[in-house]
């Protein structure tokens, strides 16, 4: 049986990519009894006599899976945040990074719309770039009219399955369309002229870009930490993980504890004070979360 990849799910059909062709399939088989339903990103065994009359027979074991957006087998997340319109927001960026780290997927960051900044503000973004890269996150400063930045992003997408996260309006769809004009994904501009309102990206679909697959999803629709446990939060900051063995207490939350290596790192300027402040804010948010039963 051929083994392909689900690149789109719509109205009860699954679209399976196999050797450059797309097969429209329905679900059928063992997974139904096991109450597993196919997800975009699944590797599946299928059978198709015709291209529009296929059946999915089994689903391969998933590397990971997500509910919002509904997708499986993600290798990395591209977090897009804009330098302007909407204004750069480091707190929101750190929130996305935590959510992605918590899912154990590798993030990389694009700061878009750099063409809208004057030199002074552009330099501020370079300082952010250096800081995040020292944490271990690749950062690309981009603009759709800056071909070199588009090429860098394309190189990052090659050969892997990527989800794109980021606030509405930061330029996610524009970026993909620029990298590969064949995609013609709806962007804000287009949807406005069609009078369809702002929320243009509705279903999850994987697009082929330079040998990789990319999902332009509505992003992480929930930016809440949901079921993230308090103890997990420090693990979502790689620069904390690097020094945590030097904290006096095991399981140090780097908050009120004495002899904390993270706080020491902040004082010494080795760890970004702003990232640490955001961490404390997230910690408080999780601590104040209403218990769920
Ligand atoms: N100046 C500038 N505008 C951009 C850039 N990228 C996107 N935009 C504009 O930002 C708006 C939102 O873009 P869109 O791709 O729909 O954002 P999405 O909601 O993240 O998919 C549109 O009006 C785009 O033309 C960029 O690099 N520079
Ligand atoms: Mg979009
Ligand atoms: Zn500590």
PDB file of C-alpha atoms in Angstrom, residues 7-279:
ATOM      1  CA  UNK A   7      -1.788  17.887   3.775  1.00  0.00           C
ATOM      2  CA  UNK A   8      -5.377  19.064   4.187  1.00  0.00           C
ATOM      3  CA  UNK A   9      -8.553  17.998   5.959  1.00  0.00           C
ATOM      4  CA  UNK A  10     -11.828  19.487   4.808  1.00  0.00           C
ATOM      5  CA  UNK A  11     -15.493  18.449   4.972  1.00  0.00           C
ATOM      6  CA  UNK A  12     -14.773  14.857   5.873  1.00  0.00           C
ATOM      7  CA  UNK A  13     -12.100  14.371   3.247  1.00  0.00           C
ATOM      8  CA  UNK A  14      -8.398  13.973   3.754  1.00  0.00           C
ATOM      9  CA  UNK A  15      -6.038  15.060   1.017  1.00  0.00           C
ATOM     10  CA  UNK A  16      -3.034  12.781   0.849  1.00  0.00           C
ATOM     11  CA  UNK A  17       0.169  13.809  -0.896  1.00  0.00           C
ATOM     12  CA  UNK A  18       1.962  10.911  -2.502  1.00  0.00           C
ATOM     13  CA  UNK A  19       4.716  11.159  -5.097  1.00  0.00           C
ATOM     14  CA  UNK A  20       3.698  14.629  -6.179  1.00  0.00           C
ATOM     15  CA  UNK A  21      -0.006  13.852  -6.540  1.00  0.00           C
ATOM     16  CA  UNK A  22      -2.880  14.522  -4.179  1.00  0.00           C
ATOM     17  CA  UNK A  23      -5.442  11.829  -3.403  1.00  0.00           C
ATOM     18  CA  UNK A  24      -8.834  12.667  -1.927  1.00  0.00           C
ATOM     19  CA  UNK A  25      -9.518  10.072   0.747  1.00  0.00           C
ATOM     20  CA  UNK A  26     -12.061   9.139   3.328  1.00  0.00           C
ATOM     21  CA  UNK A  27     -11.171   7.595   6.629  1.00  0.00           C
ATOM     22  CA  UNK A  28     -11.644   3.894   7.002  1.00  0.00           C
ATOM     23  CA  UNK A  29      -9.892   1.292   9.025  1.00  0.00           C
ATOM     24  CA  UNK A  30      -8.572   0.335  12.397  1.00  0.00           C
ATOM     25  CA  UNK A  31      -7.968   3.811  13.676  1.00  0.00           C
ATOM     26  CA  UNK A  32     -11.710   4.395  13.763  1.00  0.00           C
ATOM     27  CA  UNK A  33     -12.235   1.693  16.358  1.00  0.00           C
ATOM     28  CA  UNK A  34      -9.342   3.059  18.333  1.00  0.00           C
ATOM     29  CA  UNK A  35     -11.000   6.481  18.260  1.00  0.00           C
ATOM     30  CA  UNK A  36      -8.036   8.084  16.568  1.00  0.00           C
ATOM     31  CA  UNK A  37      -8.907  10.483  13.825  1.00  0.00           C
ATOM     32  CA  UNK A  38      -6.485  11.448  11.082  1.00  0.00           C
ATOM     33  CA  UNK A  39      -4.760  14.794  11.387  1.00  0.00           C
ATOM     34  CA  UNK A  40      -3.077  17.034   8.879  1.00  0.00           C
ATOM     35  CA  UNK A  41       0.580  16.033   9.018  1.00  0.00           C
ATOM     36  CA  UNK A  42      -0.163  12.342   9.552  1.00  0.00           C
ATOM     37  CA  UNK A  43       1.735   9.772   7.584  1.00  0.00           C
ATOM     38  CA  UNK A  44      -0.871   7.316   6.362  1.00  0.00           C
ATOM     39  CA  UNK A  45      -1.229   4.123   4.454  1.00  0.00           C
ATOM     40  CA  UNK A  46      -3.957   4.512   1.880  1.00  0.00           C
ATOM     41  CA  UNK A  47      -5.591   2.847  -1.036  1.00  0.00           C
ATOM     42  CA  UNK A  48      -6.932   4.678  -4.082  1.00  0.00           C
ATOM     43  CA  UNK A  49      -8.230   3.293  -7.334  1.00  0.00           C
ATOM     44  CA  UNK A  50      -8.891   6.834  -8.556  1.00  0.00           C
ATOM     45  CA  UNK A  51      -7.413  10.071  -7.408  1.00  0.00           C
ATOM     46  CA  UNK A  52     -10.690  11.222  -5.853  1.00  0.00           C
ATOM     47  CA  UNK A  53     -11.805   7.930  -4.338  1.00  0.00           C
ATOM     48  CA  UNK A  54      -9.253   6.887  -1.790  1.00  0.00           C
ATOM     49  CA  UNK A  55      -9.371   5.376   1.666  1.00  0.00           C
ATOM     50  CA  UNK A  56      -7.051   5.846   4.573  1.00  0.00           C
ATOM     51  CA  UNK A  57      -6.238   2.473   6.067  1.00  0.00           C
ATOM     52  CA  UNK A  58      -3.852   3.234   8.890  1.00  0.00           C
ATOM     53  CA  UNK A  59      -2.025   6.077  10.572  1.00  0.00           C
ATOM     54  CA  UNK A  60       1.651   5.902  11.480  1.00  0.00           C
ATOM     55  CA  UNK A  61       2.744   6.647  15.019  1.00  0.00           C
ATOM     56  CA  UNK A  62       2.962  10.388  15.554  1.00  0.00           C
ATOM     57  CA  UNK A  63       6.038  12.258  16.632  1.00  0.00           C
ATOM     58  CA  UNK A  64       3.766  14.858  18.269  1.00  0.00           C
ATOM     59  CA  UNK A  65       0.256  16.231  17.869  1.00  0.00           C
ATOM     60  CA  UNK A  66      -1.637  19.423  18.568  1.00  0.00           C
ATOM     61  CA  UNK A  67      -5.249  20.313  19.097  1.00  0.00           C
ATOM     62  CA  UNK A  68      -5.137  23.980  18.148  1.00  0.00           C
ATOM     63  CA  UNK A  69      -4.136  24.016  15.373  1.00  0.00           C
ATOM     64  CA  UNK A  70      -5.057  20.369  14.663  1.00  0.00           C
ATOM     65  CA  UNK A  71      -1.829  19.039  13.214  1.00  0.00           C
ATOM     66  CA  UNK A  72       0.664  16.217  13.766  1.00  0.00           C
ATOM     67  CA  UNK A  73       4.369  15.526  13.211  1.00  0.00           C
ATOM     68  CA  UNK A  74       5.610  19.077  13.464  1.00  0.00           C
ATOM     69  CA  UNK A  75       9.389  19.591  13.313  1.00  0.00           C
ATOM     70  CA  UNK A  76       9.635  23.275  14.039  1.00  0.00           C
ATOM     71  CA  UNK A  77       7.679  26.451  14.624  1.00  0.00           C
ATOM     72  CA  UNK A  78       8.245  29.719  12.847  1.00  0.00           C
ATOM     73  CA  UNK A  79       7.194  32.520  15.156  1.00  0.00           C
ATOM     74  CA  UNK A  80       6.477  35.686  13.247  1.00  0.00           C
ATOM     75  CA  UNK A  81       6.379  38.953  15.108  1.00  0.00           C
ATOM     76  CA  UNK A  82       6.382  42.323  13.417  1.00  0.00           C
ATOM     77  CA  UNK A  83       8.776  45.183  13.980  1.00  0.00           C
ATOM     78  CA  UNK A  84       5.866  47.584  13.418  1.00  0.00           C
ATOM     79  CA  UNK A  85       2.124  47.485  12.636  1.00  0.00           C
ATOM     80  CA  UNK A  86       1.435  45.836  15.033  1.00  0.00           C
ATOM     81  CA  UNK A  87       4.276  47.169  17.126  1.00  0.00           C
ATOM     82  CA  UNK A  88       7.011  44.805  18.289  1.00  0.00           C
ATOM     83  CA  UNK A  89       5.948  43.090  21.495  1.00  0.00           C
ATOM     84  CA  UNK A  90       8.661  41.155  23.342  1.00  0.00           C
ATOM     85  CA  UNK A  91       6.209  39.860  25.946  1.00  0.00           C
ATOM     86  CA  UNK A  92       4.079  38.280  23.264  1.00  0.00           C
ATOM     87  CA  UNK A  93       7.151  36.823  21.582  1.00  0.00           C
ATOM     88  CA  UNK A  94       8.284  35.247  24.853  1.00  0.00           C
ATOM     89  CA  UNK A  95       4.790  33.865  25.351  1.00  0.00           C
ATOM     90  CA  UNK A  96       4.889  32.191  21.937  1.00  0.00           C
ATOM     91  CA  UNK A  97       8.361  30.852  22.676  1.00  0.00           C
ATOM     92  CA  UNK A  98       7.178  29.301  25.943  1.00  0.00           C
ATOM     93  CA  UNK A  99       4.179  27.691  24.247  1.00  0.00           C
ATOM     94  CA  UNK A 100       6.404  26.233  21.546  1.00  0.00           C
ATOM     95  CA  UNK A 101       9.062  25.062  24.021  1.00  0.00           C
ATOM     96  CA  UNK A 102       6.353  23.406  26.112  1.00  0.00           C
ATOM     97  CA  UNK A 103       5.405  21.356  23.049  1.00  0.00           C
ATOM     98  CA  UNK A 104       9.056  20.479  22.587  1.00  0.00           C
ATOM     99  CA  UNK A 105       9.233  21.828  19.080  1.00  0.00           C
ATOM    100  CA  UNK A 106      12.123  23.928  17.863  1.00  0.00           C
ATOM    101  CA  UNK A 107      11.303  27.567  17.325  1.00  0.00           C
ATOM    102  CA  UNK A 108      12.830  30.072  14.997  1.00  0.00           C
ATOM    103  CA  UNK A 109      11.858  33.711  14.951  1.00  0.00           C
ATOM    104  CA  UNK A 110      11.153  36.153  12.156  1.00  0.00           C
ATOM    105  CA  UNK A 111      10.803  39.839  12.940  1.00  0.00           C
ATOM    106  CA  UNK A 112       8.867  41.099   9.932  1.00  0.00           C
ATOM    107  CA  UNK A 113       8.184  44.499   8.368  1.00  0.00           C
ATOM    108  CA  UNK A 114      11.679  45.785   9.060  1.00  0.00           C
ATOM    109  CA  UNK A 115      11.183  48.142   6.098  1.00  0.00           C
ATOM    110  CA  UNK A 116       8.800  50.175   8.255  1.00  0.00           C
ATOM    111  CA  UNK A 117      11.426  51.187  10.806  1.00  0.00           C
ATOM    112  CA  UNK A 118      13.808  54.118  10.898  1.00  0.00           C
ATOM    113  CA  UNK A 119      17.458  53.408  11.615  1.00  0.00           C
ATOM    114  CA  UNK A 120      17.236  53.875  15.377  1.00  0.00           C
ATOM    115  CA  UNK A 121      14.403  51.408  15.789  1.00  0.00           C
ATOM    116  CA  UNK A 122      16.045  49.035  13.352  1.00  0.00           C
ATOM    117  CA  UNK A 123      19.059  48.973  15.650  1.00  0.00           C
ATOM    118  CA  UNK A 124      16.833  48.139  18.624  1.00  0.00           C
ATOM    119  CA  UNK A 125      15.644  45.110  16.676  1.00  0.00           C
ATOM    120  CA  UNK A 126      19.249  44.077  16.042  1.00  0.00           C
ATOM    121  CA  UNK A 127      19.861  44.170  19.781  1.00  0.00           C
ATOM    122  CA  UNK A 128      16.850  41.902  20.280  1.00  0.00           C
ATOM    123  CA  UNK A 129      18.143  39.636  17.531  1.00  0.00           C
ATOM    124  CA  UNK A 130      21.488  39.245  19.303  1.00  0.00           C
ATOM    125  CA  UNK A 131      19.855  38.596  22.640  1.00  0.00           C
ATOM    126  CA  UNK A 132      17.513  35.893  21.327  1.00  0.00           C
ATOM    127  CA  UNK A 133      20.284  34.281  19.313  1.00  0.00           C
ATOM    128  CA  UNK A 134      22.425  34.085  22.448  1.00  0.00           C
ATOM    129  CA  UNK A 135      19.549  32.166  24.054  1.00  0.00           C
ATOM    130  CA  UNK A 136      19.727  29.789  21.109  1.00  0.00           C
ATOM    131  CA  UNK A 137      16.888  30.978  18.878  1.00  0.00           C
ATOM    132  CA  UNK A 138      17.709  31.854  15.273  1.00  0.00           C
ATOM    133  CA  UNK A 139      16.252  35.273  14.435  1.00  0.00           C
ATOM    134  CA  UNK A 140      15.738  36.599  10.921  1.00  0.00           C
ATOM    135  CA  UNK A 141      14.982  40.296  10.434  1.00  0.00           C
ATOM    136  CA  UNK A 142      12.776  40.414   7.374  1.00  0.00           C
ATOM    137  CA  UNK A 143      10.739  42.415   4.932  1.00  0.00           C
ATOM    138  CA  UNK A 144       8.871  41.041   1.956  1.00  0.00           C
ATOM    139  CA  UNK A 145      10.848  43.406  -0.297  1.00  0.00           C
ATOM    140  CA  UNK A 146      14.170  42.190   1.127  1.00  0.00           C
ATOM    141  CA  UNK A 147      15.027  39.206  -1.044  1.00  0.00           C
ATOM    142  CA  UNK A 148      17.916  38.082   1.108  1.00  0.00           C
ATOM    143  CA  UNK A 149      15.733  37.744   4.196  1.00  0.00           C
ATOM    144  CA  UNK A 150      13.175  35.778   2.178  1.00  0.00           C
ATOM    145  CA  UNK A 151      15.947  33.444   1.019  1.00  0.00           C
ATOM    146  CA  UNK A 152      17.083  32.888   4.609  1.00  0.00           C
ATOM    147  CA  UNK A 153      13.559  31.950   5.646  1.00  0.00           C
ATOM    148  CA  UNK A 154      13.201  29.624   2.680  1.00  0.00           C
ATOM    149  CA  UNK A 155      16.407  27.839   3.687  1.00  0.00           C
ATOM    150  CA  UNK A 156      15.022  27.322   7.181  1.00  0.00           C
ATOM    151  CA  UNK A 157      11.835  25.752   5.842  1.00  0.00           C
ATOM    152  CA  UNK A 158      13.531  23.300   3.509  1.00  0.00           C
ATOM    153  CA  UNK A 159      12.908  19.648   4.201  1.00  0.00           C
ATOM    154  CA  UNK A 160      10.928  20.075   7.417  1.00  0.00           C
ATOM    155  CA  UNK A 161       7.342  20.383   8.582  1.00  0.00           C
ATOM    156  CA  UNK A 162       6.787  23.829  10.048  1.00  0.00           C
ATOM    157  CA  UNK A 163       3.876  25.528  11.759  1.00  0.00           C
ATOM    158  CA  UNK A 164       3.666  29.278  11.668  1.00  0.00           C
ATOM    159  CA  UNK A 165       2.580  31.105  14.771  1.00  0.00           C
ATOM    160  CA  UNK A 166       2.028  34.777  15.310  1.00  0.00           C
ATOM    161  CA  UNK A 167      -0.553  37.449  15.858  1.00  0.00           C
ATOM    162  CA  UNK A 168      -2.916  38.322  13.055  1.00  0.00           C
ATOM    163  CA  UNK A 169      -1.554  41.000  10.742  1.00  0.00           C
ATOM    164  CA  UNK A 170       2.163  40.427  11.335  1.00  0.00           C
ATOM    165  CA  UNK A 171       2.599  39.258   7.745  1.00  0.00           C
ATOM    166  CA  UNK A 172       2.619  35.448   7.916  1.00  0.00           C
ATOM    167  CA  UNK A 173       0.677  34.870   4.722  1.00  0.00           C
ATOM    168  CA  UNK A 174       2.488  37.630   2.834  1.00  0.00           C
ATOM    169  CA  UNK A 175       5.776  36.031   3.769  1.00  0.00           C
ATOM    170  CA  UNK A 176       4.794  32.623   2.439  1.00  0.00           C
ATOM    171  CA  UNK A 177       3.391  34.129  -0.754  1.00  0.00           C
ATOM    172  CA  UNK A 178       6.639  36.011  -1.318  1.00  0.00           C
ATOM    173  CA  UNK A 179       8.751  32.931  -0.762  1.00  0.00           C
ATOM    174  CA  UNK A 180       6.586  30.986  -3.159  1.00  0.00           C
ATOM    175  CA  UNK A 181       4.218  33.052  -5.345  1.00  0.00           C
ATOM    176  CA  UNK A 182       2.428  29.891  -6.536  1.00  0.00           C
ATOM    177  CA  UNK A 183       0.813  29.614  -3.117  1.00  0.00           C
ATOM    178  CA  UNK A 184      -1.361  32.748  -3.349  1.00  0.00           C
ATOM    179  CA  UNK A 185      -2.626  32.413   0.200  1.00  0.00           C
ATOM    180  CA  UNK A 186      -5.195  35.011   1.208  1.00  0.00           C
ATOM    181  CA  UNK A 187      -3.617  37.961   2.892  1.00  0.00           C
ATOM    182  CA  UNK A 188      -5.229  40.724   4.838  1.00  0.00           C
ATOM    183  CA  UNK A 189      -5.137  43.050   1.855  1.00  0.00           C
ATOM    184  CA  UNK A 190      -6.870  40.636  -0.446  1.00  0.00           C
ATOM    185  CA  UNK A 191      -9.541  39.689   2.063  1.00  0.00           C
ATOM    186  CA  UNK A 192     -10.329  43.331   2.758  1.00  0.00           C
ATOM    187  CA  UNK A 193     -10.867  44.038  -0.893  1.00  0.00           C
ATOM    188  CA  UNK A 194     -13.182  41.046  -1.077  1.00  0.00           C
ATOM    189  CA  UNK A 195     -14.997  42.278   2.004  1.00  0.00           C
ATOM    190  CA  UNK A 196     -14.441  39.047   3.846  1.00  0.00           C
ATOM    191  CA  UNK A 197     -13.137  40.561   7.040  1.00  0.00           C
ATOM    192  CA  UNK A 198      -9.969  39.870   8.883  1.00  0.00           C
ATOM    193  CA  UNK A 199      -9.863  36.191   9.651  1.00  0.00           C
ATOM    194  CA  UNK A 200      -8.675  34.852   6.378  1.00  0.00           C
ATOM    195  CA  UNK A 201      -6.844  31.734   7.430  1.00  0.00           C
ATOM    196  CA  UNK A 202      -9.514  29.227   8.308  1.00  0.00           C
ATOM    197  CA  UNK A 203      -8.501  25.653   7.798  1.00  0.00           C
ATOM    198  CA  UNK A 204      -5.210  23.911   8.346  1.00  0.00           C
ATOM    199  CA  UNK A 205      -3.345  23.127   5.190  1.00  0.00           C
ATOM    200  CA  UNK A 206       0.245  22.139   4.579  1.00  0.00           C
ATOM    201  CA  UNK A 207       1.930  23.869   1.667  1.00  0.00           C
ATOM    202  CA  UNK A 208       5.000  22.513  -0.067  1.00  0.00           C
ATOM    203  CA  UNK A 209       7.848  25.001   0.068  1.00  0.00           C
ATOM    204  CA  UNK A 210      11.369  24.137  -1.050  1.00  0.00           C
ATOM    205  CA  UNK A 211      11.011  20.498  -0.150  1.00  0.00           C
ATOM    206  CA  UNK A 212       9.411  21.242   3.188  1.00  0.00           C
ATOM    207  CA  UNK A 213       5.817  21.535   4.358  1.00  0.00           C
ATOM    208  CA  UNK A 214       4.443  24.643   5.992  1.00  0.00           C
ATOM    209  CA  UNK A 215       1.137  25.208   7.765  1.00  0.00           C
ATOM    210  CA  UNK A 216      -0.193  28.747   7.662  1.00  0.00           C
ATOM    211  CA  UNK A 217      -2.623  28.297  10.516  1.00  0.00           C
ATOM    212  CA  UNK A 218      -4.552  30.802  12.558  1.00  0.00           C
ATOM    213  CA  UNK A 219      -1.624  30.332  14.904  1.00  0.00           C
ATOM    214  CA  UNK A 220      -2.000  29.198  18.414  1.00  0.00           C
ATOM    215  CA  UNK A 221      -5.514  30.416  18.956  1.00  0.00           C
ATOM    216  CA  UNK A 222      -5.105  30.128  22.686  1.00  0.00           C
ATOM    217  CA  UNK A 223      -2.199  32.025  24.100  1.00  0.00           C
ATOM    218  CA  UNK A 224      -2.951  30.787  27.578  1.00  0.00           C
ATOM    219  CA  UNK A 225      -0.659  28.381  29.286  1.00  0.00           C
ATOM    220  CA  UNK A 226      -3.515  25.922  29.639  1.00  0.00           C
ATOM    221  CA  UNK A 227      -2.202  22.841  31.320  1.00  0.00           C
ATOM    222  CA  UNK A 228       1.419  23.943  31.602  1.00  0.00           C
ATOM    223  CA  UNK A 229       2.597  22.994  35.083  1.00  0.00           C
ATOM    224  CA  UNK A 230       4.451  25.458  37.251  1.00  0.00           C
ATOM    225  CA  UNK A 231       7.534  23.244  37.339  1.00  0.00           C
ATOM    226  CA  UNK A 232       7.609  23.088  33.546  1.00  0.00           C
ATOM    227  CA  UNK A 233       7.940  26.828  33.076  1.00  0.00           C
ATOM    228  CA  UNK A 234      11.670  27.140  33.919  1.00  0.00           C
ATOM    229  CA  UNK A 235      12.358  24.388  31.372  1.00  0.00           C
ATOM    230  CA  UNK A 236      10.886  26.609  28.671  1.00  0.00           C
ATOM    231  CA  UNK A 237      13.716  29.139  29.083  1.00  0.00           C
ATOM    232  CA  UNK A 238      16.883  27.541  27.627  1.00  0.00           C
ATOM    233  CA  UNK A 239      19.152  30.127  29.241  1.00  0.00           C
ATOM    234  CA  UNK A 240      17.766  29.153  32.670  1.00  0.00           C
ATOM    235  CA  UNK A 241      18.187  25.450  31.971  1.00  0.00           C
ATOM    236  CA  UNK A 242      21.823  26.096  31.192  1.00  0.00           C
ATOM    237  CA  UNK A 243      22.597  27.388  34.693  1.00  0.00           C
ATOM    238  CA  UNK A 244      19.958  25.706  36.847  1.00  0.00           C
ATOM    239  CA  UNK A 245      22.383  23.111  38.229  1.00  0.00           C
ATOM    240  CA  UNK A 246      24.128  25.942  40.016  1.00  0.00           C
ATOM    241  CA  UNK A 247      20.979  26.950  41.903  1.00  0.00           C
ATOM    242  CA  UNK A 248      21.168  25.976  45.565  1.00  0.00           C
ATOM    243  CA  UNK A 249      17.839  24.197  45.493  1.00  0.00           C
ATOM    244  CA  UNK A 250      16.786  21.483  43.135  1.00  0.00           C
ATOM    245  CA  UNK A 251      13.567  22.447  41.423  1.00  0.00           C
ATOM    246  CA  UNK A 252      14.358  26.099  42.037  1.00  0.00           C
ATOM    247  CA  UNK A 253      11.681  28.305  40.486  1.00  0.00           C
ATOM    248  CA  UNK A 254      14.182  31.163  40.285  1.00  0.00           C
ATOM    249  CA  UNK A 255      11.837  33.406  42.193  1.00  0.00           C
ATOM    250  CA  UNK A 256      12.126  33.851  45.954  1.00  0.00           C
ATOM    251  CA  UNK A 257      14.772  31.174  46.470  1.00  0.00           C
ATOM    252  CA  UNK A 258      18.200  32.220  47.805  1.00  0.00           C
ATOM    253  CA  UNK A 259      21.425  31.419  45.946  1.00  0.00           C
ATOM    254  CA  UNK A 260      19.693  31.187  42.602  1.00  0.00           C
ATOM    255  CA  UNK A 261      21.965  30.992  39.570  1.00  0.00           C
ATOM    256  CA  UNK A 262      19.344  32.503  37.277  1.00  0.00           C
ATOM    257  CA  UNK A 263      18.890  35.601  39.445  1.00  0.00           C
ATOM    258  CA  UNK A 264      22.647  35.829  39.672  1.00  0.00           C
ATOM    259  CA  UNK A 265      22.864  35.639  35.879  1.00  0.00           C
ATOM    260  CA  UNK A 266      20.351  38.472  35.572  1.00  0.00           C
ATOM    261  CA  UNK A 267      22.372  40.633  37.996  1.00  0.00           C
ATOM    262  CA  UNK A 268      25.554  39.921  36.075  1.00  0.00           C
ATOM    263  CA  UNK A 269      23.872  40.789  32.793  1.00  0.00           C
ATOM    264  CA  UNK A 270      24.353  37.283  31.377  1.00  0.00           C
ATOM    265  CA  UNK A 271      20.616  36.671  31.285  1.00  0.00           C
ATOM    266  CA  UNK A 272      18.200  39.195  29.795  1.00  0.00           C
ATOM    267  CA  UNK A 273      16.418  41.080  32.546  1.00  0.00           C
ATOM    268  CA  UNK A 274      13.419  41.523  30.306  1.00  0.00           C
ATOM    269  CA  UNK A 275      13.116  37.788  29.627  1.00  0.00           C
ATOM    270  CA  UNK A 276      13.415  37.152  33.360  1.00  0.00           C
ATOM    271  CA  UNK A 277      10.668  39.679  34.115  1.00  0.00           C
ATOM    272  CA  UNK A 278       8.422  38.025  31.561  1.00  0.00           C
ATOM    273  CA  UNK A 279       9.195  34.697  33.180  1.00  0.00           C
TER     274      UNK A 279
END
